[in-house]
Rosetta silent file (secondary structure, phi, psi, omega in degrees, C-alpha in Angstrom):
SEQUENCE: MSYVDGFVAAVPDKNKVLYVEHTQRVAEVFIEYGAVQYVECWGDDVPDGKVTSMKMAVKLEEGETVVFSWITWPSKEIRDQMVPQVMQDPRVVAELDMMPFDGSRLIFGGFEVIVNQGEGE
SCORE:     score description
SCORE:     0.000 S_00000001
   1 L     0.000  148.787 -155.614  -18.160    6.303   -0.187 S_00000001
   2 L   -96.257  162.214 -157.003  -14.323    6.772    0.207 S_00000001
   3 E  -133.748  142.226 -147.006  -11.891    5.189    2.804 S_00000001
   4 E  -155.057  124.283 -168.904   -9.125    7.399    4.504 S_00000001
   5 E  -105.529  133.638  159.708   -5.764    5.758    5.327 S_00000001
   6 E  -127.909 -168.858 -165.224   -4.675    8.740    8.371 S_00000001
   7 E  -162.212   95.156 -149.237   -1.657    8.842    9.690 S_00000001
   8 E   -95.548  175.010  165.109   -0.075   10.695   12.631 S_00000001
   9 L   164.922   97.194 -169.603    4.526   10.447   13.040 S_00000001
  10 E   -51.666  104.076  140.553    7.488   12.666   15.139 S_00000001
  11 L   -88.870  164.752  155.613    9.959   13.674   12.314 S_00000001
  12 L   -81.765  120.985 -170.294   13.181   14.996   12.680 S_00000001
  13 H   -75.990  -21.846  153.943   13.185   18.445   11.584 S_00000001
  14 H   -70.292   38.807  141.649   16.619   18.315    9.453 S_00000001
  15 H  -130.428   80.150   95.028   15.047   15.688    7.579 S_00000001
  16 L   -40.500  -43.274 -152.391   11.705   17.614    6.437 S_00000001
  17 L   -88.214   37.610    0.149   13.248   18.174    3.053 S_00000001
  18 L    87.547 -104.359  178.713   14.219   14.060    3.699 S_00000001
  19 H   -50.996  -11.640  170.875   11.292   13.544    4.239 S_00000001
  20 H   -75.525  -85.183 -125.403    8.879   15.611    1.289 S_00000001
  21 H   -38.497  -48.789  157.968   11.376   14.200   -1.023 S_00000001
  22 H    -9.336  -75.576 -176.279   10.421   10.686    0.869 S_00000001
  23 H   -99.584    6.445  162.129    7.137   10.788    0.666 S_00000001
  24 H   -61.492  -44.665  158.750    6.809   12.687   -3.078 S_00000001
  25 H  -113.175    7.527  155.373    7.779    9.284   -4.372 S_00000001
  26 H   -60.067  -93.157  -86.129    5.752    7.039   -2.100 S_00000001
  27 L   -83.102  -10.315 -164.068    2.963    9.215   -2.869 S_00000001
  28 L   -63.818  -45.032 -155.393    3.418    8.481   -7.223 S_00000001
  29 H   -94.722  -28.504  168.349    2.755    5.228   -6.600 S_00000001
  30 H   -84.974   31.033  166.906   -0.135    5.037   -4.510 S_00000001
  31 H  -114.035  -65.676  106.393   -1.554    6.937   -6.324 S_00000001
  32 H    66.184  -71.413  157.544   -0.734    4.767   -8.987 S_00000001
  33 L  -152.975   56.033  174.041   -2.781    2.453   -7.559 S_00000001
  34 L   105.967   23.148 -142.054   -5.683    3.952   -6.979 S_00000001
  35 L   -91.540  142.067  164.817   -4.888    5.937   -4.352 S_00000001
  36 L  -106.567  -73.688 -174.777   -7.130    9.231   -5.060 S_00000001
  37 L   -89.459  110.451  160.108   -5.425   11.820   -2.615 S_00000001
  38 L  -113.289 -174.963 -127.249   -2.068   12.022   -0.678 S_00000001
  39 L   161.371  119.598  143.712   -2.189   14.691    1.796 S_00000001
  40 E  -131.847  167.587  176.875    1.491   15.136    4.078 S_00000001
  41 E  -164.536  152.571 -175.210    1.241   18.421    6.278 S_00000001
  42 L  -112.182  140.972 -171.926    4.168   19.816    9.000 S_00000001
  43 L   -80.973  166.680 -178.427    2.814   20.803   12.135 S_00000001
  44 L  -140.273  -77.169  145.011    2.511   24.327   12.712 S_00000001
  45 L   -28.954  106.856 -150.040   -0.058   24.466   15.414 S_00000001
  46 L   178.727   82.406 -154.818    0.552   21.615   17.056 S_00000001
  47 L  -111.355  162.770 -146.305   -0.389   22.578   21.122 S_00000001
  48 L  -102.083  121.499 -134.175    0.901   20.666   23.685 S_00000001
  49 L  -138.422  173.466 -156.116   -2.098   18.837   25.749 S_00000001
  50 L  -117.487  -19.227 -175.891   -2.373   18.090   30.082 S_00000001
  51 L  -135.844  -11.606  177.014   -3.999   14.494   29.774 S_00000001
  52 L  -156.904  117.280 -142.082   -3.202   13.637   25.910 S_00000001
  53 L  -143.312 -167.629  135.562   -1.475   15.396   22.661 S_00000001
  54 L   -61.825  -87.102 -149.017   -0.257   14.714   19.052 S_00000001
  55 L   -82.013  -22.050  156.942    2.874   14.916   20.424 S_00000001
  56 L   -78.543   19.072 -145.223    2.649   12.478   23.848 S_00000001
  57 L   -88.962  -26.546 -150.929    0.656   10.485   20.635 S_00000001
  58 L  -135.709    4.919 -159.889    4.592    9.881   18.488 S_00000001
  59 L    -2.946   85.476  156.699    6.377   11.127   21.893 S_00000001
  60 L   -53.985  110.351  127.175    8.027   14.124   19.999 S_00000001
  61 L   -55.570 -158.333 -142.836   11.334   14.852   21.393 S_00000001
  62 L   -88.236  163.315 -174.622   13.426   17.326   21.351 S_00000001
  63 L    50.309  -10.331  173.833   14.523   18.862   17.114 S_00000001
  64 L  -125.934  142.259 -151.748   11.021   17.076   15.689 S_00000001
  65 L   -84.993  138.069  171.183    8.000   18.031   13.961 S_00000001
  66 E   -87.095   96.484 -143.924    4.808   16.312   14.848 S_00000001
  67 L  -116.771  162.992 -164.662    3.590   15.872   10.716 S_00000001
  68 E  -106.280  171.873 -163.275   -0.341   14.594   10.160 S_00000001
  69 E  -155.929  149.437  146.022   -1.088   12.282    6.723 S_00000001
  70 E  -159.735  154.969  168.142   -3.641   11.316    4.850 S_00000001
  71 E  -145.091  155.817 -144.476   -4.788    8.868    1.765 S_00000001
  72 E  -113.959  108.615 -162.311   -7.662    9.067    0.033 S_00000001
  73 E  -110.174  142.901  151.364   -8.696    5.746   -1.364 S_00000001
  74 L   -21.169  -78.592 -153.701  -12.522    5.427   -3.719 S_00000001
  75 L  -132.602  159.046  130.113  -13.486    2.435   -1.049 S_00000001
  76 L   -61.539  -11.791  149.647  -12.130    0.069    1.231 S_00000001
  77 L   -41.515  -39.216  112.309  -12.303   -2.256   -1.293 S_00000001
  78 L     8.933  -83.522 -169.513   -9.625   -0.724   -2.941 S_00000001
  79 L   -78.737  -10.004  165.560   -7.722    0.542   -0.502 S_00000001
  80 L   -71.474  -53.498  164.805   -7.633   -3.458    0.516 S_00000001
  81 L   -95.317   -2.719  112.399   -6.435   -4.892   -2.595 S_00000001
  82 L    27.242 -122.376  176.045   -4.564   -2.291   -2.807 S_00000001
  83 H   -55.049  -47.714  168.823   -2.045   -1.695   -0.529 S_00000001
  84 H     0.337  -82.803 -169.343   -0.897   -5.578    0.212 S_00000001
  85 H   -38.955  -65.949 -126.721    0.614   -4.430   -3.748 S_00000001
  86 H   -53.900  -46.851 -158.140    1.873   -1.029   -3.497 S_00000001
  87 H   -30.059  -39.885  170.261    4.022   -2.222   -0.465 S_00000001
  88 L  -102.118   40.627  139.563    5.674   -4.753   -2.440 S_00000001
  89 L   -53.669  102.362  151.445    5.865   -2.165   -4.757 S_00000001
  90 H    62.089 -108.044 -169.939    9.747   -1.786   -5.704 S_00000001
  91 H   -80.290  -70.730 -139.474   10.156    1.747   -5.240 S_00000001
  92 H   -64.670  -27.263 -162.975    8.400    1.523   -2.062 S_00000001
  93 H   -47.323  -66.301 -177.818   10.334   -1.329   -0.810 S_00000001
  94 H   -61.186    1.169  160.425   13.552    0.565   -1.119 S_00000001
  95 H   -72.869  -23.684 -172.060   11.856    3.315    0.503 S_00000001
  96 L   -98.855   27.869 -175.378   10.949    1.811    3.581 S_00000001
  97 L   -98.741  -61.068 -178.044   14.895    0.966    3.393 S_00000001
  98 L  -163.214   79.457  169.899   15.503    4.379    4.665 S_00000001
  99 L   -56.021  113.440 -168.002   12.505    5.543    6.062 S_00000001
 100 L   -61.066  -14.322 -162.790   13.654    9.826    7.222 S_00000001
 101 L  -102.305  170.398 -169.507   11.675    9.120   10.367 S_00000001
 102 L   -83.621   24.503 -168.145   11.325    7.350   13.834 S_00000001
 103 H   -24.068   -8.094 -165.469    8.550    4.116   12.099 S_00000001
 104 H  -109.688    0.432  131.692    7.959    2.821   14.914 S_00000001
 105 H   -96.772   51.572  116.615    6.063    5.975   16.062 S_00000001
 106 L   -60.574  115.425 -163.193    3.880    5.987   13.225 S_00000001
 107 E  -122.496  123.862  165.004    0.231    5.853   14.481 S_00000001
 108 E  -129.375 -179.774 -166.849   -2.068    4.654   11.738 S_00000001
 109 E  -171.925  144.208  165.643   -5.213    3.878   11.280 S_00000001
 110 E  -121.809  134.956 -142.930   -8.407    3.478    8.282 S_00000001
 111 E  -136.129  124.627   81.827  -11.457    5.669    8.711 S_00000001
 112 E    11.317   86.805 -178.129  -14.961    5.156    7.068 S_00000001
 113 L   -58.534  135.234  158.533  -15.512    8.852    5.506 S_00000001
 114 L  -133.754  -29.921  159.000  -19.468    9.829    7.192 S_00000001
 115 L  -146.372 -174.783 -148.181  -19.725   12.936    6.634 S_00000001
 116 L  -143.142   61.847  161.012  -17.595   14.910    3.755 S_00000001
 117 L  -138.934  148.528  177.990  -18.196   18.864    2.670 S_00000001
 118 L   121.369 -157.686   11.765  -16.678   21.414    0.754 S_00000001
 119 L   146.103   98.923 -136.468  -14.245   21.421   -0.913 S_00000001
 120 L    42.231   47.798  148.431  -13.202   17.605   -2.545 S_00000001
 121 L   -79.961    0.000    0.000  -16.183   16.264   -1.880 S_00000001
């Protein structure tokens, strides 16, 4: 069964183009190392919450947008084997030094796929 790494981040609106370019470069590396899909989504309809929300989770500031993204792997075993290699790849190391957002507010986790219907099954 496939495995997904999910991410939520706050990105300054002024850095949208830089963010897209940054993630396109990083995506290529993840795909080379076995990821089957790398998706980045720019927040368009992210509601405020009363108790919790994506905005609250990333401590969204004025002039920022919530970004939601995920990387799909063939399995957790492949992900566990490849992510350390990706993070040591010189191309990714270089990108970490120039991330166009505050990485300290990045939320991430690994998820076992339990339902997958429709496109991309």
